[in-house]
Amino acid sequence: DDVTRVTYAAGPQVPELRSLSVVSQPVATIRWRRVEDGQSITLIAPRMRVRVDKQTGKVSLLDPRNRLLLDELAGGRKIEPATQEGVSGTSCTQYFELAKDEGVYGLGQHQRGVWNYARGATVRLAQANTEVAVPVVTSSKGYVLLWDNPALTTVSIGILDEVDPNRVLMRWSSEWGKAIDYYFCYSDGTIASAMAAYRRLTGDAPLMPRWMFGFWQCKERYATQDELLGVARKYRQLNVPIDGIIQDWQYWPTGNNTWGSHQFDPNRYPDPVGMFKELQQMHYHTLISVWPKFDLGSANSKELNDAGAMFPQITRYVFPPGQGQWYDPFNPKGREIFWRQIRDQIFSKGVDGWWLDAPEPEIDARQWRTYQTAMGPGYQVFNAYPLMHSTGIYQGQRATTDEKRVVILTRSAYAGQQRNSAITWSGDIQGTWQVFRNQIPAGLNFSLSGIPYWNTDTGGFFGHRSAGNGDPCNPQYQELFARWFQFSAFCPMFRVHGSYGLRPGKEFYRFDQNTQAIMRTYLDLRYRLLPYIYSVAWEVTSKGSTFMRPLVMDFPDDVNALYVGDQYLFGPSILVKPVTTPGTSSCQVYLPADRGPWYDFWTGKTYEAGQTVDVASPLQTLPIFIRAGSILLLGPVLQYSDERPADPIEVRVYPGAMGQFILYEDEGDSYRYEKGSFATIPFEWNQHNNTLTIGRRTGRFAGMLERRVFHVVLVKEGQGAGVAPATAPDRVVEYDGKAVRLMLP
């Protein structure tokens, strides 16, 4: 009752269509009725209505009160003859009419800095390094639309109708397709509920392990076992909070037929099992780079070729070097073999997760479109390669063990990929202020494409002379890196990376003392926020929620929010405004119209909602504001996520509106949470009588704290502000799982 599928074919029958994105099965118990008059047929369900015009056949999608949400353009469907690689077929085009005041977002991740496509934009959905093609849009009117076609697709939004200039149109056009096929998700008029419906349709996002939400260090590349272990030891010696380190590519032996061998060079990595064991003993988790590319003569390549699960030899694309082939993840046998090879040759050595590089795939697009996959020619499934590649690894690891949650870091994504426990990073971007500035709308649009986990190479992958060439000793780069680091602390994954050319690297200790002090502040803040962050992650998994929430998501009635693409909510409570201009000591922040005031996180000072404020933002300060009614949970400062239980927890209450939050806890890893092994504690703030209720704990898990301490702070100017714990909480609660009700001053 919150998803409608619309399919149109030019012939007398709808052809058989197989979706790679949709996993939900239709529900047979939806209450609906049909109403017909001389002009139209209307299907009425509890949450939406669908009207079909008898004369033109156009479909109109409406809310329960008969208000128009999205309207097909009469005569706006086109299924036309097309030829791809000498094969005759059809292409598909669909026009929609948009409201003039409508905001439209999503379409994956793109690097042009565009926010709100309804102002006029054309986006080519074609996977590439730094460009992520997801055929999903989200509207300020509270709906999500999935265009279910993985072929190369062009989307034009905000175009004026040539016949009627007063009409604003959206056009979807795929170079190949047997039929027009799209899904429309709408529930109660909010983006959040439509997104939850979309997630049920295409697959819920599994819960990431708690260690994924700590800090991650990597670079291209740690070239030896000694170098990798040396960096890890140095961080621990300096007491810098960190949870993860990543081994990038070319750890394999040099020479012929080694790409895809999944072997470690014995001269540079003499004991990989011992290396991963030592990292685990230092409380690190490790991801490792694996490619879908294989040199021609390797044993792994031969096995895939023998199974008919390999594409032909690369002829047009010369990087990476070597005579290579790419495997076919659309082939179930190919996915099975790929997983078994990395399981036996890498996972067995103690690796915790996967860095999937070049999963677009990184083949010249013209050649990739000519390949024959197990699900049809490349041009038919063009954008879905990363989805199928990550599917094999997710399903393979789930079948191997329930003790370790899957973590996949991948350079590309497609609709539905959230179900594979995948985090997408924004690709091999340059370290410039403009590129940094573009990451914010890129990440927010990606979030509104239905996939909740995203991050960037902090400081940029490549250096650039305009901002100090990625040199940690260059003052220009130190400023850019500090600002980018602040932003990354409020991304779902917090990670630093850089190219091989940036020597010696971007490790914490290579920066000057001032930059290190800034980094420590935001590392400590990230780790203090882990109870909040992990609880939000549970909301993402259990309710289809979103980490990086553009203002339009939570404030749809605030017209100004439709056009703000450079700030966002991190979870339900924390408003972040990244500083993306050099030499800035103050900046303007828009505080959306809300039920109560906004609190400056650093000072506790309140500001009236629905206005733009000028706030101090010297280099050490990222503007952060907290919504009235928020209950923000902060744990102790940690060196790694599981150093000790989150006790005591500081409970910061921001008065001015009613509020609630649920603390979620479990073992931190394993999939026992899927069987109910977790606990929740509800917190509720009653603004009318200044009462905080800490509710009864529900559930339990191995290692749960039976008794714990909460330090309750009613935030005001100078009290409960900044990173450091409050020295004098308003109440100290010894909690044993029973409900507690507190009157606060």
XYZ file of C-alpha atoms in Angstrom:
745
model
C 0.000 0.000 0.000
C 2.998 2.340 -0.229
C 4.546 1.146 -3.518
C 3.051 1.268 -7.013
C 4.664 -0.404 -10.009
C 3.923 1.035 -13.435
C 4.836 -1.017 -16.512
C 4.132 -0.115 -20.125
C 4.857 -2.097 -23.280
C 4.212 -1.113 -26.881
C 2.768 -4.494 -27.858
C -0.299 -6.429 -26.722
C 1.578 -8.138 -23.863
C 4.036 -7.026 -21.226
C 7.333 -8.884 -21.832
C 8.989 -10.846 -19.080
C 11.023 -8.382 -17.011
C 13.600 -9.395 -14.418
C 14.622 -6.799 -11.848
C 18.109 -6.848 -10.342
C 17.170 -4.193 -7.768
C 13.782 -5.269 -6.443
C 13.696 -8.093 -3.905
C 10.313 -7.675 -2.163
C 7.408 -9.839 -3.192
C 3.970 -8.296 -3.762
C 1.679 -8.403 -0.734
C -1.642 -10.099 -1.443
C -3.642 -8.479 1.365
C -3.614 -4.808 0.342
C -7.027 -3.217 0.721
C -7.895 -1.361 -2.471
C -10.857 -0.583 -4.659
C -11.482 0.477 -8.231
C -13.520 3.534 -9.217
C -14.385 4.214 -12.842
C -16.054 7.082 -14.651
C -16.185 8.216 -18.264
C -12.703 9.751 -18.175
C -10.563 7.563 -15.937
C -10.069 4.471 -13.847
C -8.764 5.041 -10.307
C -7.290 2.462 -7.943
C -7.652 3.606 -4.327
C -5.457 2.187 -1.562
C -5.032 3.490 2.008
C -1.855 5.481 1.286
C -2.114 6.468 -2.365
C -4.272 6.568 -5.442
C -3.427 5.707 -9.033
C -5.491 7.189 -11.839
C -5.318 6.076 -15.484
C -6.730 8.395 -18.123
C -8.899 6.385 -20.527
C -8.180 8.566 -23.538
C -4.411 9.030 -23.268
C -3.425 6.142 -20.991
C -1.306 8.457 -18.836
C -0.868 7.527 -15.173
C -1.324 10.034 -12.349
C -0.129 9.245 -8.826
C -2.012 10.944 -5.992
C -2.117 11.010 -2.201
C -5.165 9.750 -0.221
C -6.728 13.230 -0.375
C -6.555 13.187 -4.172
C -3.697 15.698 -4.363
C -1.441 15.152 -7.350
C 2.056 13.885 -6.551
C 3.448 12.916 -9.958
C 1.824 13.057 -13.358
C 2.913 11.357 -16.541
C 2.848 13.642 -19.547
C 0.066 12.672 -21.935
C 1.730 11.114 -24.970
C 5.037 11.169 -23.101
C 5.875 7.482 -23.415
C 8.143 6.367 -26.212
C 9.318 2.850 -26.997
C 11.261 3.204 -30.218
C 13.429 0.991 -32.414
C 17.096 1.030 -31.433
C 20.205 -0.832 -32.465
C 23.052 -1.670 -30.094
C 26.138 -3.537 -31.295
C 24.285 -4.645 -34.409
C 21.301 -6.012 -32.478
C 17.846 -4.575 -33.119
C 15.646 -3.793 -30.137
C 13.970 -0.834 -28.479
C 14.841 2.149 -26.325
C 12.527 3.583 -23.652
C 11.596 7.166 -22.774
C 9.099 8.516 -20.256
C 8.155 12.156 -19.566
C 6.650 13.320 -16.281
C 5.197 16.669 -15.272
C 6.646 18.232 -12.121
C 5.206 20.871 -9.831
C 6.950 24.236 -10.198
C 7.853 24.345 -6.506
C 9.098 20.754 -6.353
C 12.638 19.784 -5.373
C 14.150 16.674 -6.993
C 17.269 14.888 -5.699
C 19.185 11.609 -5.921
C 20.464 9.912 -9.118
C 23.491 8.537 -7.296
C 26.679 10.550 -6.899
C 27.986 13.135 -9.340
C 30.822 15.611 -9.052
C 29.390 18.828 -10.509
C 28.235 20.312 -7.220
C 24.593 20.335 -8.335
C 21.883 20.264 -5.701
C 18.142 20.134 -6.434
C 17.997 18.966 -10.041
C 14.580 20.594 -10.499
C 16.365 23.863 -11.203
C 17.452 22.347 -14.508
C 19.972 19.558 -15.012
C 20.763 16.632 -17.266
C 22.522 13.634 -15.729
C 23.953 10.716 -17.691
C 23.691 7.566 -15.619
C 26.818 5.645 -16.595
C 29.118 4.088 -13.989
C 32.638 5.515 -13.878
C 35.319 6.397 -11.361
C 33.852 9.293 -9.255
C 30.441 8.953 -10.993
C 27.898 6.601 -9.411
C 24.758 5.807 -11.409
C 21.670 5.034 -9.319
C 18.352 5.441 -11.189
C 16.434 6.762 -8.181
C 15.034 10.221 -7.488
C 13.512 11.593 -4.295
C 11.060 14.491 -4.313
C 10.338 17.196 -1.764
C 6.711 16.106 -2.173
C 7.596 12.959 -0.252
C 7.971 10.269 -2.888
C 10.812 8.097 -4.194
C 10.889 6.865 -7.802
C 12.966 3.915 -9.039
C 13.468 3.690 -12.819
C 14.078 -0.043 -13.025
C 16.409 -0.235 -16.014
C 20.202 -0.750 -15.676
C 20.994 0.294 -19.256
C 22.800 3.553 -19.907
C 20.175 6.197 -19.071
C 19.907 9.971 -19.418
C 17.724 11.943 -17.001
C 16.728 15.551 -17.670
C 14.925 17.382 -14.880
C 13.465 20.864 -14.782
C 13.168 21.180 -18.551
C 10.424 23.395 -19.987
C 7.765 21.835 -22.191
C 8.072 23.077 -25.784
C 4.285 22.932 -26.213
C 3.396 24.600 -22.908
C 6.262 26.659 -21.392
C 4.390 26.741 -18.094
C 4.949 23.013 -17.636
C 8.111 21.696 -15.989
C 9.133 18.212 -17.091
C 11.315 15.306 -16.060
C 12.482 12.919 -18.802
C 13.961 9.448 -18.359
C 15.515 7.854 -21.439
C 17.305 4.474 -21.544
C 19.194 3.387 -24.640
C 17.783 -0.132 -24.296
C 14.692 -1.682 -22.768
C 11.789 -3.957 -23.625
C 9.347 -1.864 -21.617
C 8.981 1.181 -19.395
C 9.118 -0.065 -15.810
C 9.212 2.106 -12.703
C 8.278 1.984 -9.020
C 6.687 4.841 -7.076
C 7.082 4.839 -3.261
C 4.877 7.053 -1.098
C 3.570 6.637 2.442
C 2.621 9.609 4.621
C 4.084 12.530 2.700
C 7.535 12.450 4.313
C 10.732 11.522 2.508
C 11.714 9.311 5.440
C 8.660 7.079 5.107
C 8.964 6.875 1.313
C 12.630 5.923 1.716
C 11.684 3.214 4.211
C 9.228 1.824 1.641
C 11.931 1.922 -1.026
C 14.311 0.008 1.260
C 11.720 -2.698 1.848
C 11.291 -2.892 -1.908
C 14.995 -3.201 -2.727
C 16.417 -4.658 0.484
C 17.147 -3.375 3.980
C 20.665 -2.269 4.905
C 22.260 -4.773 7.340
C 23.761 -3.455 10.563
C 27.455 -2.640 10.248
C 29.768 -3.799 13.065
C 30.504 -1.196 15.718
C 34.186 -1.132 14.732
C 33.286 0.187 11.273
C 32.118 3.463 12.849
C 35.542 4.248 14.321
C 38.396 5.957 12.459
C 40.136 4.355 9.431
C 43.602 5.030 8.054
C 44.786 4.000 4.600
C 46.787 5.179 1.600
C 47.812 3.992 -1.824
C 49.631 2.054 -0.642
C 51.292 0.416 2.338
C 53.867 -1.473 0.305
C 55.266 -3.873 2.920
C 54.222 -5.734 6.022
C 56.682 -3.676 8.075
C 55.259 -0.393 6.787
C 51.663 -1.354 7.576
C 52.499 -2.619 11.056
C 54.717 0.387 11.685
C 51.857 2.805 11.010
C 49.519 0.793 13.240
C 52.045 0.719 16.112
C 52.712 4.451 15.786
C 49.033 5.301 16.202
C 48.797 3.212 19.340
C 52.014 4.732 20.748
C 50.552 8.210 20.250
C 47.196 7.219 21.790
C 45.343 8.362 18.689
C 41.839 6.812 18.483
C 41.622 4.390 15.558
C 39.787 1.174 14.679
C 40.815 0.267 11.166
C 43.610 0.166 8.638
C 43.364 -0.795 4.965
C 45.773 -2.685 2.743
C 45.427 -1.225 -0.738
C 46.366 -2.953 -3.992
C 49.606 -4.512 -5.311
C 50.399 -6.509 -2.219
C 50.655 -9.420 -4.661
C 53.990 -10.513 -6.198
C 55.423 -8.494 -9.067
C 55.715 -10.205 -12.418
C 53.377 -11.967 -14.788
C 50.012 -13.519 -13.945
C 49.803 -12.223 -10.383
C 46.873 -9.799 -10.642
C 43.931 -11.653 -9.145
C 46.156 -14.339 -7.642
C 45.186 -13.081 -4.141
C 48.698 -13.992 -3.031
C 51.007 -11.838 -0.913
C 54.490 -11.055 -2.193
C 56.665 -13.200 0.141
C 59.501 -10.677 -0.003
C 57.357 -7.780 1.171
C 54.746 -9.677 3.222
C 56.633 -12.689 4.640
C 53.903 -13.588 7.160
C 50.457 -12.175 6.298
C 48.720 -14.419 8.850
C 51.039 -13.122 11.546
C 50.542 -9.555 10.300
C 46.755 -9.717 10.612
C 47.049 -11.443 13.976
C 49.293 -8.678 15.323
C 46.867 -6.055 14.027
C 44.027 -7.820 15.829
C 46.079 -7.929 19.015
C 46.480 -4.141 18.699
C 42.677 -3.916 18.307
C 42.651 -3.081 14.612
C 40.285 -4.363 11.977
C 41.537 -4.634 8.414
C 40.028 -4.250 4.962
C 41.926 -5.374 1.872
C 41.695 -4.406 -1.786
C 40.372 -6.984 -4.221
C 39.671 -6.374 -7.898
C 37.310 -8.059 -10.358
C 40.290 -8.103 -12.773
C 42.632 -11.056 -13.400
C 45.831 -11.549 -15.349
C 45.371 -14.100 -18.101
C 47.593 -16.907 -16.893
C 46.817 -17.146 -13.188
C 45.225 -20.220 -11.640
C 42.275 -18.131 -10.439
C 41.764 -16.762 -13.920
C 41.858 -20.271 -15.388
C 39.191 -21.505 -12.981
C 36.866 -18.644 -13.906
C 37.540 -19.108 -17.617
C 36.857 -22.807 -17.389
C 33.499 -22.013 -15.782
C 32.595 -19.592 -18.586
C 32.559 -16.724 -16.089
C 35.138 -14.393 -17.632
C 34.812 -11.597 -20.159
C 37.178 -11.502 -23.153
C 40.663 -10.064 -22.882
C 40.892 -6.307 -22.481
C 41.944 -4.738 -25.779
C 41.091 -1.056 -25.551
C 41.818 -0.216 -21.937
C 45.500 -0.208 -20.991
C 45.310 0.562 -17.257
C 45.954 -1.354 -15.103
C 48.899 -2.798 -17.011
C 48.920 -6.435 -18.036
C 46.852 -8.563 -20.335
C 43.794 -8.772 -18.157
C 40.246 -10.054 -18.029
C 37.299 -9.122 -15.833
C 35.039 -11.754 -14.370
C 31.277 -11.873 -14.932
C 29.388 -11.328 -11.647
C 26.062 -11.723 -13.468
C 27.017 -15.397 -13.675
C 26.067 -17.208 -10.424
C 29.001 -19.578 -10.889
C 31.315 -16.610 -11.356
C 30.131 -15.045 -8.094
C 30.533 -18.353 -6.287
C 34.091 -18.895 -7.579
C 35.193 -15.306 -6.916
C 34.013 -15.532 -3.310
C 35.580 -18.945 -2.739
C 38.923 -17.723 -4.055
C 39.075 -14.654 -1.789
C 37.691 -16.685 1.120
C 40.337 -19.384 0.892
C 43.244 -17.158 -0.126
C 42.581 -13.974 1.903
C 39.672 -14.198 4.374
C 41.201 -17.287 5.942
C 44.306 -15.274 6.826
C 42.392 -12.952 9.173
C 41.066 -10.105 7.017
C 37.885 -8.452 8.335
C 36.384 -6.903 5.197
C 36.693 -5.871 1.584
C 37.777 -2.861 -0.406
C 36.244 -3.396 -3.851
C 38.264 -1.275 -6.244
C 37.229 -0.598 -9.852
C 33.802 -2.294 -9.613
C 32.178 -0.167 -12.341
C 33.879 -2.172 -13.972
C 36.966 -0.165 -14.919
C 36.795 -1.170 -18.561
C 36.421 1.194 -21.482
C 32.641 1.711 -21.599
C 32.407 1.049 -25.329
C 34.055 -2.340 -24.914
C 32.158 -3.281 -21.749
C 28.860 -2.703 -23.556
C 29.864 -5.305 -26.189
C 30.497 -8.080 -23.692
C 27.998 -10.893 -23.282
C 27.106 -11.452 -19.624
C 25.154 -14.330 -18.146
C 22.155 -11.985 -17.985
C 22.424 -10.521 -21.448
C 24.629 -8.108 -23.411
C 26.594 -5.525 -21.472
C 24.499 -2.667 -22.822
C 21.387 -4.201 -21.209
C 22.844 -4.483 -17.695
C 25.454 -1.727 -17.994
C 25.067 -0.005 -14.617
C 24.402 -3.056 -12.432
C 27.933 -4.546 -12.347
C 28.782 -3.198 -8.843
C 25.485 -4.517 -7.465
C 26.138 -8.057 -8.700
C 29.816 -7.968 -7.713
C 29.026 -6.968 -4.127
C 26.108 -9.442 -4.026
C 28.438 -12.407 -4.509
C 30.742 -11.299 -1.709
C 27.944 -10.462 0.720
C 26.090 -13.699 0.143
C 29.321 -15.682 0.188
C 30.485 -14.318 3.539
C 27.017 -14.687 5.065
C 27.036 -18.355 4.041
C 30.544 -18.781 5.492
C 30.047 -17.292 8.949
C 27.533 -15.494 11.133
C 30.241 -14.411 13.557
C 31.619 -11.531 11.489
C 29.432 -8.913 9.828
C 30.145 -8.117 6.206
C 31.870 -4.795 5.488
C 32.331 -3.825 1.842
C 33.899 -0.528 0.775
C 33.212 0.009 -2.914
C 33.832 2.707 -5.516
C 30.481 2.341 -7.217
C 26.907 1.345 -6.508
C 23.538 0.624 -8.045
C 19.936 0.575 -6.821
C 19.523 -1.990 -4.065
C 23.191 -2.230 -3.144
C 22.473 -1.201 0.454
C 21.336 -4.796 1.089
C 24.921 -5.986 0.522
C 26.358 -4.159 3.542
C 28.186 -1.831 1.163
C 29.720 1.576 1.780
C 30.456 3.654 -1.307
C 33.296 6.140 -1.454
C 33.317 9.017 -3.898
C 36.219 7.799 -6.013
C 39.657 9.106 -6.945
C 38.979 12.803 -6.413
C 41.446 15.680 -6.259
C 42.388 17.547 -3.117
C 41.079 21.022 -3.971
C 38.605 23.306 -2.248
C 36.179 23.109 -5.167
C 36.241 19.307 -5.205
C 35.768 19.278 -1.433
C 32.847 21.693 -1.803
C 31.257 19.390 -4.373
C 31.403 16.376 -2.055
C 28.611 17.653 0.185
C 25.817 17.750 -2.441
C 27.301 14.599 -4.012
C 26.972 12.701 -0.724
C 23.534 14.110 0.055
C 22.193 13.188 -3.379
C 23.664 9.721 -2.919
C 21.838 9.392 0.412
C 18.584 10.398 -1.277
C 19.218 7.610 -3.811
C 18.392 5.096 -1.081
C 21.875 3.954 -0.017
C 22.770 5.118 3.513
C 26.534 4.435 3.703
C 28.963 6.814 1.949
C 32.297 8.560 2.503
C 35.205 10.274 0.728
C 38.986 10.099 0.591
C 39.595 12.705 3.287
C 41.835 15.400 1.851
C 41.346 14.080 -1.698
C 42.997 11.120 -3.388
C 45.229 13.177 -5.695
C 47.117 16.261 -4.614
C 46.749 19.560 -6.477
C 49.072 22.546 -6.606
C 46.220 24.957 -5.826
C 45.945 23.506 -2.314
C 49.450 22.445 -1.372
C 49.789 19.249 -3.444
C 48.504 17.041 -0.626
C 51.658 17.743 1.401
C 51.012 17.534 5.180
C 53.871 20.003 5.699
C 52.284 22.636 3.447
C 50.129 25.212 5.331
C 47.705 25.443 2.383
C 47.049 21.731 2.492
C 46.922 21.633 6.293
C 43.941 23.992 6.205
C 42.111 22.009 3.507
C 42.805 18.727 5.258
C 41.621 20.013 8.646
C 38.329 21.214 7.173
C 37.841 17.965 5.237
C 38.669 15.927 8.344
C 35.950 17.783 10.267
C 33.421 16.916 7.559
C 34.507 13.268 7.452
C 33.878 12.940 11.187
C 30.200 13.321 10.270
C 30.085 10.793 7.451
C 28.893 7.222 8.083
C 32.473 5.973 7.576
C 35.355 8.166 8.814
C 38.428 7.476 6.667
C 41.652 9.080 5.385
C 43.218 8.054 2.056
C 45.583 9.415 -0.593
C 47.416 8.432 -3.751
C 50.838 6.824 -4.047
C 52.211 10.124 -5.292
C 51.455 11.814 -1.958
C 54.532 10.846 -0.043
C 55.033 10.232 2.781
C 51.249 10.044 3.399
C 48.440 11.523 5.485
C 48.941 9.760 8.774
C 48.077 11.805 11.856
C 51.656 12.280 13.002
C 52.870 13.763 9.694
C 50.894 16.973 10.206
C 51.915 20.002 12.246
C 50.901 20.308 15.898
C 48.009 22.672 15.214
C 46.431 20.303 12.667
C 47.006 17.354 14.996
C 45.163 19.209 17.774
C 42.186 19.772 15.445
C 42.210 16.124 14.398
C 42.249 14.974 18.025
C 39.208 17.108 18.813
C 37.135 15.503 16.075
C 38.456 12.012 16.731
C 37.468 12.355 20.388
C 34.068 13.722 19.355
C 33.496 10.863 16.907
C 34.286 8.270 19.552
C 32.217 10.012 22.221
C 29.289 9.983 19.774
C 29.484 6.209 19.175
C 26.396 5.422 21.335
C 24.420 7.915 19.236
C 25.946 6.775 15.929
C 25.442 3.052 16.581
C 21.842 3.701 17.635
C 21.267 5.625 14.394
C 22.776 2.681 12.507
C 20.113 0.463 14.094
C 17.437 2.909 12.893
C 18.942 2.621 9.397
C 18.678 -1.173 9.559
C 15.373 -1.588 11.367
C 13.375 1.388 10.057
C 14.984 2.350 6.744
C 16.431 5.559 8.186
C 19.289 7.639 6.758
C 22.562 8.952 8.240
C 23.238 12.031 6.094
C 19.883 13.788 5.973
C 19.523 16.829 3.697
C 17.396 19.537 5.287
C 14.551 18.859 2.846
C 14.216 15.404 4.392
C 13.258 16.641 7.861
C 11.893 20.103 7.075
C 9.757 19.698 3.927
C 7.457 22.576 4.906
C 10.387 25.002 5.027
C 10.692 26.252 1.432
C 14.275 27.384 2.036
C 15.309 23.846 2.945
C 14.691 22.679 -0.644
C 17.686 24.668 -1.848
C 20.243 24.009 0.921
C 22.726 21.411 -0.283
C 25.806 22.391 1.725
C 24.637 21.377 5.203
C 22.719 18.435 6.609
C 21.583 16.530 9.670
C 23.806 13.658 10.792
C 21.185 11.378 12.259
C 18.055 13.027 13.662
C 19.699 15.630 15.893
C 23.038 17.039 14.691
C 23.126 19.795 12.058
C 26.516 20.113 10.341
C 27.755 22.920 8.081
C 31.141 21.961 6.564
C 33.420 24.928 5.922
C 34.553 24.648 2.303
C 36.230 28.018 1.699
C 39.857 28.783 2.688
C 40.639 31.560 5.132
C 37.204 31.433 6.745
C 36.710 32.685 10.303
C 32.916 32.941 10.179
C 30.195 31.462 8.006
C 26.463 31.574 7.482
C 24.340 28.657 8.638
C 20.674 28.224 7.854
C 18.676 26.971 10.859
C 15.476 25.431 9.493
C 12.069 26.339 10.869
C 11.435 23.866 13.684
C 9.469 23.308 16.875
C 12.027 25.042 19.042
C 15.403 26.789 19.010
C 18.736 25.469 17.760
C 21.704 25.017 20.109
C 25.292 25.813 19.222
C 27.064 22.569 20.124
C 30.230 24.380 21.171
C 28.676 27.000 23.468
C 25.127 25.922 24.309
C 23.835 29.258 23.054
C 20.367 29.111 21.479
C 19.210 30.602 18.180
C 15.683 31.044 16.897
C 14.722 28.600 14.155
C 13.932 29.631 10.581
C 16.792 32.066 10.043
C 20.311 32.349 8.676
C 22.898 33.115 11.328
C 26.492 34.207 11.075
C 28.602 32.017 13.367
C 32.260 31.962 14.270
C 34.124 29.212 12.407
C 37.870 29.561 12.967
C 39.945 26.673 11.654
C 39.425 24.554 14.757
C 35.625 24.914 14.670
C 33.113 23.100 12.484
C 29.689 24.759 12.881
C 27.473 22.197 14.641
C 23.956 22.808 15.908
C 21.575 20.549 17.842
C 17.785 20.520 17.447
C 15.579 21.425 20.380
C 14.076 18.266 21.842
C 17.179 16.234 21.080
C 18.562 13.696 23.517
C 22.213 13.271 22.605
C 24.076 10.303 24.062
C 27.858 10.591 24.470
C 30.120 7.857 25.784
C 33.669 8.068 27.138
C 36.714 8.997 25.069
C 38.125 5.770 23.603
C 41.209 4.529 21.778
C 39.093 2.079 19.779
C 35.402 1.277 19.683
C 35.478 -1.781 21.940
C 38.104 -0.564 24.385
C 35.490 -0.664 27.156
C 31.702 -0.483 27.501
C 30.057 2.883 26.917
C 29.772 3.721 30.594
C 29.077 6.232 31.911
C 26.958 7.752 29.155
C 26.382 11.478 29.225
C 22.761 12.252 28.358
C 22.525 15.774 26.979
C 18.952 17.066 26.854
C 18.248 20.079 24.650
C 14.986 21.643 25.894
C 12.551 23.632 23.805
C 10.514 20.816 22.239
C 9.320 17.298 22.988
C 11.882 14.641 22.158
C 12.828 10.992 22.251
C 15.731 8.712 21.390
C 16.384 4.977 21.703
C 19.785 3.690 22.784
C 20.591 0.489 20.901
C 23.301 -1.951 22.023
C 24.438 -5.436 21.044
C 27.619 -7.514 20.895
C 29.065 -5.189 18.247
C 29.689 -7.908 15.664
C 28.031 -11.179 14.555
C 24.512 -11.536 13.183
C 22.918 -12.646 16.431
C 21.097 -9.315 16.472
C 18.934 -10.706 13.655
C 17.691 -13.323 16.139
C 16.892 -10.769 18.829
C 20.212 -10.611 20.676
C 20.218 -6.872 21.439
C 18.890 -4.390 23.992
C 17.208 -1.003 23.746
C 16.645 1.748 26.290
C 14.139 4.508 25.408
C 14.673 8.119 26.473
C 11.835 10.633 26.380
C 11.872 14.357 27.131
C 8.622 16.057 28.106
C 8.972 19.764 27.470
C 5.739 20.645 29.288
C 6.908 19.489 32.712
C 10.705 19.346 32.261
C 10.742 15.591 32.762
C 13.174 13.068 31.349
C 12.038 9.452 31.409
C 14.614 6.703 30.987
C 12.405 3.774 30.092
C 12.582 0.095 30.892
C 15.300 -1.795 29.068
C 14.045 -4.322 26.545
C 16.054 -7.349 25.433
C 19.514 -8.567 26.300
C 22.744 -9.871 24.749
C 25.969 -11.544 25.825
C 28.213 -9.120 27.707
C 25.455 -6.579 28.390
C 26.001 -4.205 31.307
C 23.321 -5.105 33.856
C 23.886 -1.864 35.750
C 25.136 1.375 34.296
C 25.455 5.077 34.975
C 23.892 7.988 33.119
C 25.095 11.559 33.642
C 22.108 13.729 32.736
C 22.775 17.302 31.611
C 20.110 19.870 30.762
C 21.935 21.904 28.135
C 22.089 25.670 28.355
C 24.690 28.263 27.499
C 27.944 27.184 29.135
C 26.526 23.868 30.365
C 26.744 20.617 28.395
C 28.641 22.178 25.503
C 31.632 21.003 23.479
C 33.481 17.694 23.381
C 34.551 17.385 27.021
C 32.204 15.694 29.512
C 30.216 18.020 31.746
C 31.976 18.480 35.068
C 28.732 18.864 37.040
C 25.813 16.900 35.573
C 22.320 17.813 36.740
C 21.579 14.222 37.731
C 23.590 11.023 38.110
C 21.427 7.947 37.527
C 22.413 4.420 38.512
C 20.304 2.418 36.118
C 19.453 -1.272 36.492
C 17.030 -1.676 33.597
C 13.941 -0.323 35.353
C 12.273 2.898 34.255
C 13.425 6.146 35.886
C 11.621 9.499 35.783
C 13.588 12.682 36.449
C 12.463 16.249 36.996
C 15.195 18.537 35.685
C 15.724 22.144 36.806
